[in-house]
Amino acid sequence: MTASPAAHNYAHLDETLAKKLIQQAGLGDIDQRIANGTRLSLEDGIRLYETPHLAAVGLMAHRVRTSRHGRKTYFNINQHVNYTNICIYSCKFCAFAAKEGEARGYLMTPEVVEQKVREQLHRPVTEVHMVAGIHPTMGYDYYLDVVRAAKRGRPDIHVKAFTMVEIEHILNISGKSEDEVFADLRAAGLGSCPGGGAEVLVDRVHKAVFREKMGPDRWLMAARKVQRHGFKMNATMLYGHIERVDERVQHLIKLREVQDECGGFMAFIPLAFWPYHTDLANFGHVTTGNLDLRSIAVARLMLDNFPHVKAYWVMLTQESAQTALSFGANDIDGTVTEEKITHEAGTTEPQALGVDQIAHLINEAGYEPVQRTTIYEEIGERQATHA
Ligand code: V47
């Protein structure tokens, strides 16, 4: 896997030239703060979102990305299993959820989950990503059983499961102490948690588009609990709907504070909103390249304590995700397989990508594809090329 020479030029862009560009964009003071290791403020974040000089913002983020990860771009070989779409909540941005009794509603038994994992045994999958709706009646044991089922299907798989919304629900229905629940989840085989369900961690947006579901404080509290019990997790932000620029930056600052406190976040993943078949379908537009790249870059600059920024190709599109690698992202997620949440909402992307396709996206942009485990251990190149 060789990189194109273009990357070397961009990654090693002459420093004087870079400074000049950033200064001409009126962002010299922010650049200086980044160089000094001074944290960026809410106002800085807003300016980075609002300046017309996207290239300068991208360059600053690219510098940070390069200083931490060089040309490495991580990906993993994973599969998604959405074990139920039946959900007690009716979030306006969601096209995936169904009500119990609705024809399109489904619930996988643990046996079906095991079968889904077994179906991929011919591929070197290292992670199963399991998230779902909040089912009205399934009990505590069901959640442990779906984790056990995945492990039965493939004992060496890393189970990354349950958003903070599911974690809070599991805690609530368990009738057990927090310590006992996390011990049960660990014993069942839970390895880490994905970053979904955060949406925009601001009360106004919560009230307007996902008022029934847990709000910002409860999401952040659940994240603290998960991390204090020794699990790593990711964090997302669903952007491109009704949220304002300042609200996006507030979201980033809240995550940064929890990371200072607990240190268990691995990657930040900006999720581009897809409106089709949702209650926000009349909203009128889908994500744009400008907003995708800016969201990646601003996150890279604001989240100085997050090791990784992920460009999730399913929501960003392959085009934006590839370009995002030069705007601060150092991870492109995985092969995925059978994604439902974004496909219900109209993404034009395929259900899965092969390792060759992922490696091509990364190589062509001038970066080095590195297969990783869920928790960012590097896996040798040989294994990656045989998927
Ligand atoms: O929680 C829901 C979002 C999330 C829509 O942690 C939508 O590695 C766009 O969290 N348009 C699920 N987004 C996906 C997710 C994720 C994906 C990949 C990797 C990881 C990780 C996490 O998708 C939901 C919600 O925030 N979502 N509806 C929609 N219409």
Short mmCIF file of C-alpha atoms and ligand atoms in Angstrom, two decimals:
data_model
loop_
_atom_site.label_atom_id
_atom_site.label_comp_id
_atom_site.label_asym_id
_atom_site.label_seq_id
_atom_site.Cartn_x
_atom_site.Cartn_y
_atom_site.Cartn_z
CA MET A 1 0.00 0.00 0.00
CA THR A 2 1.90 3.03 -1.21
CA ALA A 3 0.91 6.64 -0.85
CA SER A 4 0.79 9.08 -3.71
CA PRO A 5 3.46 11.77 -3.62
CA ALA A 6 0.76 14.46 -3.35
CA ALA A 7 0.44 13.72 0.34
CA HIS A 8 4.04 14.58 1.03
CA ASN A 9 3.58 17.96 -0.54
CA TYR A 10 0.48 18.78 1.48
CA ALA A 11 1.67 17.28 4.74
CA HIS A 12 4.93 19.17 4.53
CA LEU A 13 3.53 22.39 3.16
CA ASP A 14 6.07 25.12 3.65
CA GLU A 15 5.47 26.58 7.10
CA THR A 16 5.94 30.21 6.05
CA LEU A 17 3.39 29.78 3.30
CA ALA A 18 0.95 28.08 5.67
CA LYS A 19 1.29 30.86 8.25
CA LYS A 20 0.71 33.48 5.54
CA LEU A 21 -2.49 31.79 4.36
CA ILE A 22 -3.81 31.46 7.91
CA GLN A 23 -2.91 35.06 8.71
CA GLN A 24 -4.56 36.38 5.56
CA ALA A 25 -7.68 34.49 6.61
CA GLY A 26 -7.60 36.49 9.86
CA LEU A 27 -7.02 33.37 11.96
CA GLY A 28 -3.43 34.08 13.05
CA ASP A 29 -4.38 34.54 16.72
CA ILE A 30 -6.15 31.15 16.82
CA ASP A 31 -3.18 29.55 15.10
CA GLN A 32 -0.90 31.05 17.73
CA ARG A 33 -3.06 29.64 20.54
CA ILE A 34 -2.91 26.18 18.95
CA ALA A 35 0.89 26.47 18.66
CA ASN A 36 1.11 27.52 22.35
CA GLY A 37 -1.15 24.68 23.46
CA THR A 38 -3.79 27.17 24.64
CA ARG A 39 -7.32 25.79 24.52
CA LEU A 40 -9.67 27.24 21.96
CA SER A 41 -12.75 29.00 23.33
CA LEU A 42 -16.40 29.02 22.29
CA GLU A 43 -15.72 32.24 20.34
CA ASP A 44 -12.75 30.65 18.56
CA GLY A 45 -14.89 27.68 17.55
CA ILE A 46 -17.62 29.96 16.20
CA ARG A 47 -15.07 31.92 14.17
CA LEU A 48 -13.68 28.69 12.72
CA TYR A 49 -17.18 27.67 11.69
CA GLU A 50 -18.07 31.07 10.26
CA THR A 51 -14.95 32.17 8.42
CA PRO A 52 -15.25 31.83 4.65
CA HIS A 53 -11.65 30.59 4.60
CA LEU A 54 -12.35 26.87 4.80
CA ALA A 55 -8.93 26.01 3.37
CA ALA A 56 -7.19 27.85 6.21
CA VAL A 57 -9.28 26.05 8.85
CA GLY A 58 -8.56 22.76 7.12
CA LEU A 59 -4.86 23.47 6.99
CA MET A 60 -4.74 24.20 10.71
CA ALA A 61 -6.59 20.95 11.44
CA HIS A 62 -4.40 19.05 9.02
CA ARG A 63 -1.30 20.28 10.84
CA VAL A 64 -2.67 18.92 14.14
CA ARG A 65 -3.63 15.62 12.52
CA THR A 66 -0.22 15.26 10.90
CA SER A 67 1.67 16.07 14.09
CA ARG A 68 -0.22 13.31 15.91
CA HIS A 69 -0.68 10.63 13.30
CA GLY A 70 1.54 11.50 10.34
CA ARG A 71 0.03 9.97 7.19
CA LYS A 72 -1.60 7.06 9.05
CA THR A 73 -5.30 6.65 8.46
CA TYR A 74 -7.06 4.02 10.51
CA PHE A 75 -9.85 1.73 9.40
CA ASN A 76 -11.32 -1.44 10.82
CA ILE A 77 -13.01 -4.55 9.50
CA ASN A 78 -16.34 -4.52 11.23
CA GLN A 79 -20.00 -5.38 10.86
CA HIS A 80 -23.08 -3.59 12.12
CA VAL A 81 -25.96 -5.44 13.75
CA ASN A 82 -29.01 -3.33 14.59
CA TYR A 83 -30.80 -5.88 16.77
CA THR A 84 -34.16 -4.07 16.82
CA ASN A 85 -35.71 -1.00 15.23
CA ILE A 86 -38.63 -1.01 17.67
CA CYS A 87 -38.29 2.06 19.82
CA ILE A 88 -40.34 3.80 22.49
CA TYR A 89 -39.06 7.18 21.29
CA SER A 90 -40.09 9.23 18.25
CA CYS A 91 -37.07 11.41 17.49
CA LYS A 92 -37.70 13.74 14.58
CA PHE A 93 -34.37 13.02 12.88
CA CYS A 94 -34.77 9.25 12.88
CA ALA A 95 -36.14 7.18 9.98
CA PHE A 96 -35.01 3.88 11.47
CA ALA A 97 -37.34 3.52 14.46
CA ALA A 98 -40.67 1.67 14.27
CA LYS A 99 -43.42 1.21 16.85
CA GLU A 100 -44.28 -2.21 18.22
CA GLY A 101 -46.90 -3.82 15.98
CA GLU A 102 -45.84 -1.85 12.90
CA ALA A 103 -45.18 -4.06 9.88
CA ARG A 104 -41.62 -2.80 9.44
CA GLY A 105 -40.74 -3.39 13.09
CA TYR A 106 -38.32 -6.23 13.86
CA LEU A 107 -36.54 -7.69 16.83
CA MET A 108 -33.63 -10.13 16.53
CA THR A 109 -33.42 -12.98 18.96
CA PRO A 110 -29.95 -13.66 20.36
CA GLU A 111 -29.84 -16.65 17.97
CA VAL A 112 -30.32 -14.33 14.98
CA VAL A 113 -27.56 -12.05 16.27
CA GLU A 114 -25.27 -15.07 16.54
CA GLN A 115 -26.22 -16.09 12.99
CA LYS A 116 -25.47 -12.56 11.66
CA VAL A 117 -22.01 -12.75 13.18
CA ARG A 118 -21.45 -16.27 11.84
CA GLU A 119 -22.43 -15.14 8.33
CA GLN A 120 -19.27 -13.02 8.29
CA LEU A 121 -16.88 -15.70 9.51
CA HIS A 122 -15.27 -15.87 6.07
CA ARG A 123 -14.11 -12.26 6.54
CA PRO A 124 -11.47 -11.16 9.07
CA VAL A 125 -14.00 -9.08 11.03
CA THR A 126 -12.63 -7.83 14.36
CA GLU A 127 -15.59 -5.78 15.60
CA VAL A 128 -19.35 -6.00 15.79
CA HIS A 129 -21.05 -2.63 16.23
CA MET A 130 -24.44 -3.24 17.88
CA VAL A 131 -26.95 -0.47 18.49
CA ALA A 132 -30.73 -0.39 18.27
CA GLY A 133 -33.98 1.22 19.32
CA ILE A 134 -35.18 1.21 22.91
CA HIS A 135 -37.57 -1.73 22.95
CA PRO A 136 -40.59 -1.33 25.26
CA THR A 137 -40.59 -4.81 26.79
CA MET A 138 -37.31 -6.68 26.43
CA GLY A 139 -35.77 -7.36 29.82
CA TYR A 140 -32.28 -6.96 31.24
CA ASP A 141 -31.16 -10.47 30.29
CA TYR A 142 -31.92 -9.86 26.61
CA TYR A 143 -29.18 -7.21 26.45
CA LEU A 144 -26.64 -9.52 28.06
CA ASP A 145 -27.80 -12.32 25.76
CA VAL A 146 -27.26 -10.38 22.52
CA VAL A 147 -23.69 -9.62 23.62
CA ARG A 148 -23.12 -13.27 24.57
CA ALA A 149 -24.62 -14.35 21.25
CA ALA A 150 -22.17 -12.23 19.26
CA LYS A 151 -19.28 -13.70 21.24
CA ARG A 152 -20.61 -17.22 20.70
CA GLY A 153 -20.74 -16.57 16.96
CA ARG A 154 -17.14 -15.37 16.92
CA PRO A 155 -15.31 -15.63 20.27
CA ASP A 156 -12.45 -13.27 19.35
CA ILE A 157 -14.72 -10.46 18.15
CA HIS A 158 -14.75 -7.11 19.96
CA VAL A 159 -18.32 -6.20 20.87
CA LYS A 160 -18.78 -2.42 20.66
CA ALA A 161 -22.38 -2.06 21.70
CA PHE A 162 -25.03 0.18 23.23
CA THR A 163 -25.20 3.93 22.93
CA MET A 164 -25.56 5.95 26.13
CA VAL A 165 -29.33 5.84 25.55
CA GLU A 166 -29.27 2.03 25.67
CA ILE A 167 -26.83 2.02 28.60
CA GLU A 168 -29.12 4.24 30.67
CA HIS A 169 -32.10 2.05 29.74
CA ILE A 170 -30.22 -1.14 30.71
CA LEU A 171 -29.26 0.44 34.06
CA ASN A 172 -32.88 1.47 34.65
CA ILE A 173 -34.45 -1.92 33.95
CA SER A 174 -31.74 -4.01 35.63
CA GLY A 175 -32.88 -3.72 39.25
CA LYS A 176 -29.17 -3.91 40.06
CA SER A 177 -26.47 -1.51 41.14
CA GLU A 178 -24.37 0.33 38.57
CA ASP A 179 -21.32 -1.75 39.54
CA GLU A 180 -23.22 -5.00 39.06
CA VAL A 181 -24.59 -3.98 35.66
CA PHE A 182 -21.20 -3.02 34.27
CA ALA A 183 -19.68 -6.21 35.72
CA ASP A 184 -22.46 -8.24 34.02
CA LEU A 185 -21.90 -6.45 30.71
CA ARG A 186 -18.17 -7.06 30.91
CA ALA A 187 -18.68 -10.73 31.80
CA ALA A 188 -21.08 -11.12 28.87
CA GLY A 189 -18.36 -9.82 26.55
CA LEU A 190 -18.97 -6.10 26.08
CA GLY A 191 -15.71 -4.50 24.95
CA SER A 192 -16.56 -0.82 24.47
CA CYS A 193 -19.42 1.54 23.58
CA PRO A 194 -20.13 3.43 20.37
CA GLY A 195 -20.70 7.17 20.36
CA GLY A 196 -24.28 7.45 19.11
CA GLY A 197 -27.30 9.06 20.68
CA ALA A 198 -25.55 12.30 21.63
CA GLU A 199 -27.14 14.27 18.75
CA VAL A 200 -26.52 17.88 19.84
CA LEU A 201 -25.79 18.26 23.54
CA VAL A 202 -27.77 21.46 23.98
CA ASP A 203 -31.20 21.78 25.66
CA ARG A 204 -32.84 23.82 22.88
CA VAL A 205 -32.06 21.22 20.21
CA HIS A 206 -32.99 18.39 22.55
CA LYS A 207 -36.42 19.94 23.16
CA ALA A 208 -36.99 20.60 19.48
CA VAL A 209 -35.99 17.31 17.87
CA PHE A 210 -35.54 14.53 20.42
CA ARG A 211 -37.42 15.71 23.47
CA GLU A 212 -38.55 12.25 24.70
CA LYS A 213 -35.06 10.79 24.64
CA MET A 214 -32.35 11.51 27.21
CA GLY A 215 -31.07 15.09 27.13
CA PRO A 216 -27.53 16.47 27.21
CA ASP A 217 -26.86 16.13 30.94
CA ARG A 218 -28.02 12.53 31.08
CA TRP A 219 -26.00 11.54 27.98
CA LEU A 220 -22.89 13.08 29.51
CA MET A 221 -23.60 11.41 32.88
CA ALA A 222 -23.99 7.99 31.23
CA ALA A 223 -20.69 8.57 29.39
CA ARG A 224 -18.98 9.34 32.71
CA LYS A 225 -20.39 6.12 34.20
CA VAL A 226 -19.23 4.01 31.25
CA GLN A 227 -15.74 5.50 31.37
CA ARG A 228 -15.44 5.28 35.15
CA HIS A 229 -16.20 1.59 34.86
CA GLY A 230 -13.23 1.21 32.56
CA PHE A 231 -14.89 1.05 29.14
CA LYS A 232 -13.61 3.09 26.23
CA MET A 233 -16.18 4.80 24.02
CA ASN A 234 -16.66 7.20 21.14
CA ALA A 235 -18.68 10.40 20.87
CA THR A 236 -20.74 11.70 17.96
CA MET A 237 -22.54 14.89 16.94
CA LEU A 238 -25.49 14.84 14.54
CA TYR A 239 -25.12 18.03 12.48
CA GLY A 240 -26.86 19.64 9.54
CA HIS A 241 -30.42 20.02 10.84
CA ILE A 242 -31.76 22.76 13.14
CA GLU A 243 -28.67 23.29 15.27
CA ARG A 244 -26.85 26.64 15.30
CA VAL A 245 -23.11 27.11 14.95
CA ASP A 246 -22.67 28.11 18.59
CA GLU A 247 -24.58 24.99 19.65
CA ARG A 248 -22.18 22.76 17.71
CA VAL A 249 -19.26 24.39 19.47
CA GLN A 250 -20.95 24.06 22.89
CA HIS A 251 -21.37 20.35 22.13
CA LEU A 252 -17.63 20.01 21.48
CA ILE A 253 -16.73 21.88 24.65
CA LYS A 254 -18.97 19.65 26.79
CA LEU A 255 -17.29 16.55 25.37
CA ARG A 256 -13.87 18.08 25.96
CA GLU A 257 -14.76 18.65 29.62
CA VAL A 258 -15.86 15.04 30.15
CA GLN A 259 -12.69 13.87 28.45
CA ASP A 260 -10.63 15.98 30.89
CA GLU A 261 -12.52 14.34 33.72
CA CYS A 262 -12.58 10.70 32.60
CA GLY A 263 -10.27 10.29 29.59
CA GLY A 264 -12.17 7.38 28.03
CA PHE A 265 -13.18 8.82 24.65
CA MET A 266 -11.32 7.36 21.69
CA ALA A 267 -12.77 9.06 18.62
CA PHE A 268 -15.06 11.95 17.87
CA ILE A 269 -17.35 11.28 14.90
CA PRO A 270 -19.34 14.11 13.30
CA LEU A 271 -22.46 12.50 11.76
CA ALA A 272 -24.00 14.24 8.74
CA PHE A 273 -27.80 14.31 9.01
CA TRP A 274 -29.78 12.50 6.29
CA PRO A 275 -33.36 13.84 6.20
CA TYR A 276 -35.28 11.41 3.98
CA HIS A 277 -38.26 9.63 5.59
CA THR A 278 -37.75 11.58 8.81
CA ASP A 279 -39.98 14.24 10.40
CA LEU A 280 -37.38 16.75 9.22
CA ALA A 281 -37.67 15.62 5.59
CA ASN A 282 -39.08 18.99 4.51
CA PHE A 283 -36.07 20.66 5.96
CA GLY A 284 -34.87 20.77 2.41
CA HIS A 285 -31.24 19.86 2.06
CA VAL A 286 -28.71 17.17 2.69
CA THR A 287 -25.23 17.61 4.01
CA THR A 288 -22.74 19.69 2.01
CA GLY A 289 -19.04 19.25 1.41
CA ASN A 290 -18.37 22.57 3.11
CA LEU A 291 -20.20 21.61 6.31
CA ASP A 292 -18.74 18.09 6.37
CA LEU A 293 -15.15 19.27 6.05
CA ARG A 294 -15.62 22.15 8.45
CA SER A 295 -17.21 19.91 11.08
CA ILE A 296 -14.24 17.56 10.91
CA ALA A 297 -11.70 20.40 11.00
CA VAL A 298 -13.30 22.39 13.82
CA ALA A 299 -13.64 19.22 15.89
CA ARG A 300 -9.95 18.43 15.36
CA LEU A 301 -9.01 21.90 16.55
CA MET A 302 -11.41 22.17 19.51
CA LEU A 303 -10.99 18.61 20.83
CA ASP A 304 -7.34 18.85 21.82
CA ASN A 305 -7.74 15.93 24.23
CA PHE A 306 -9.37 13.47 21.77
CA PRO A 307 -6.88 11.12 20.12
CA HIS A 308 -8.91 10.45 16.96
CA VAL A 309 -11.37 12.16 14.61
CA LYS A 310 -13.32 9.77 12.43
CA ALA A 311 -14.83 10.49 9.01
CA TYR A 312 -17.68 7.95 8.91
CA TRP A 313 -18.08 7.38 5.16
CA VAL A 314 -21.66 6.04 5.39
CA MET A 315 -22.98 9.41 6.55
CA LEU A 316 -20.34 11.73 5.09
CA THR A 317 -20.25 9.93 1.71
CA GLN A 318 -17.02 8.41 0.42
CA GLU A 319 -16.17 11.68 -1.35
CA SER A 320 -16.37 13.84 1.76
CA ALA A 321 -14.80 11.20 3.99
CA GLN A 322 -11.80 10.89 1.70
CA THR A 323 -11.34 14.67 1.50
CA ALA A 324 -11.81 14.91 5.27
CA LEU A 325 -8.50 13.06 5.66
CA SER A 326 -6.82 16.33 4.64
CA PHE A 327 -9.04 18.35 7.02
CA GLY A 328 -8.15 16.70 10.33
CA ALA A 329 -9.63 13.20 10.18
CA ASN A 330 -7.32 10.23 10.80
CA ASP A 331 -9.90 7.43 10.67
CA ILE A 332 -12.46 6.42 8.07
CA ASP A 333 -14.38 3.81 10.14
CA GLY A 334 -14.82 0.38 8.62
CA THR A 335 -16.23 -2.09 6.15
CA VAL A 336 -19.60 -1.80 8.01
CA THR A 337 -21.90 -4.41 6.34
CA GLU A 338 -25.66 -4.05 6.67
CA GLU A 339 -26.04 -0.52 8.04
CA LYS A 340 -29.69 0.40 8.56
CA ILE A 341 -29.93 3.75 10.36
CA THR A 342 -28.58 5.97 7.57
CA HIS A 343 -29.94 3.81 4.77
CA GLU A 344 -33.48 4.26 6.10
CA ALA A 345 -32.81 8.01 6.01
CA GLY A 346 -31.69 7.97 2.40
CA THR A 347 -27.90 7.77 2.23
CA THR A 348 -26.71 7.09 -1.29
CA GLU A 349 -23.74 5.08 -0.03
CA PRO A 350 -23.46 1.27 -0.30
CA GLN A 351 -24.14 -1.09 2.61
CA ALA A 352 -20.52 -2.11 2.86
CA LEU A 353 -17.06 -1.36 1.49
CA GLY A 354 -14.33 -3.90 0.87
CA VAL A 355 -10.90 -3.39 2.36
CA ASP A 356 -9.57 -2.76 -1.15
CA GLN A 357 -12.05 0.07 -1.62
CA ILE A 358 -11.20 1.62 1.75
CA ALA A 359 -7.47 1.29 1.06
CA HIS A 360 -7.98 2.91 -2.34
CA LEU A 361 -9.77 5.92 -0.81
CA ILE A 362 -6.97 6.36 1.71
CA ASN A 363 -4.08 5.72 -0.69
CA GLU A 364 -5.43 7.93 -3.43
CA ALA A 365 -5.70 10.85 -1.01
CA GLY A 366 -2.03 10.32 -0.14
CA TYR A 367 -2.32 8.61 3.22
CA GLU A 368 -1.29 5.25 4.65
CA PRO A 369 -4.08 2.79 5.44
CA VAL A 370 -3.58 1.12 8.80
CA GLN A 371 -5.99 -1.53 9.98
CA ARG A 372 -6.85 -1.13 13.65
CA THR A 373 -8.78 -2.90 16.34
CA THR A 374 -11.71 -1.10 17.95
CA ILE A 375 -9.40 0.33 20.59
CA TYR A 376 -6.81 1.50 18.06
CA GLU A 377 -4.21 -1.24 18.27
CA GLU A 378 -2.57 -1.54 14.87
CA ILE A 379 -3.07 -4.78 12.94
CA GLY A 380 -0.52 -5.92 10.37
CA GLU A 381 -0.95 -4.99 6.72
CA ARG A 382 -1.06 -8.65 5.60
CA GLN A 383 -4.28 -9.37 7.42
CA ALA A 384 -5.88 -6.21 6.06
CA THR A 385 -5.32 -7.05 2.43
CA HIS A 386 -7.04 -10.45 2.64
CA ALA A 387 -10.53 -9.30 3.65
O1 V47 B 1 -27.24 7.61 17.38
C1 V47 B 1 -29.96 8.83 13.49
C2 V47 B 1 -27.54 9.07 14.16
C3 V47 B 1 -26.36 7.41 15.16
C4 V47 B 1 -29.93 9.76 11.55
O2 V47 B 1 -19.05 4.96 17.70
C5 V47 B 1 -28.64 9.73 12.06
O3 V47 B 1 -17.76 4.12 16.19
C6 V47 B 1 -27.86 10.78 10.17
O4 V47 B 1 -23.57 6.54 16.32
N1 V47 B 1 -29.11 10.85 9.63
C7 V47 B 1 -25.89 5.97 14.99
N2 V47 B 1 -27.62 10.24 11.39
C8 V47 B 1 -24.56 5.90 14.29
C9 V47 B 1 -23.41 6.05 15.24
C10 V47 B 1 -22.06 5.58 14.85
C11 V47 B 1 -21.78 5.30 13.53
C12 V47 B 1 -20.51 4.84 13.20
C13 V47 B 1 -19.55 4.64 14.15
C14 V47 B 1 -19.85 4.91 15.48
C15 V47 B 1 -18.83 4.65 16.53
C16 V47 B 1 -21.11 5.40 15.84
O5 V47 B 1 -26.82 7.89 13.93
C17 V47 B 1 -27.53 7.68 16.04
C18 V47 B 1 -27.91 9.07 15.63
O6 V47 B 1 -27.11 10.00 16.26
N3 V47 B 1 -28.70 9.17 13.27
N4 V47 B 1 -30.74 9.18 12.44
C19 V47 B 1 -30.16 10.36 10.27
N5 V47 B 1 -31.36 10.46 9.75
#
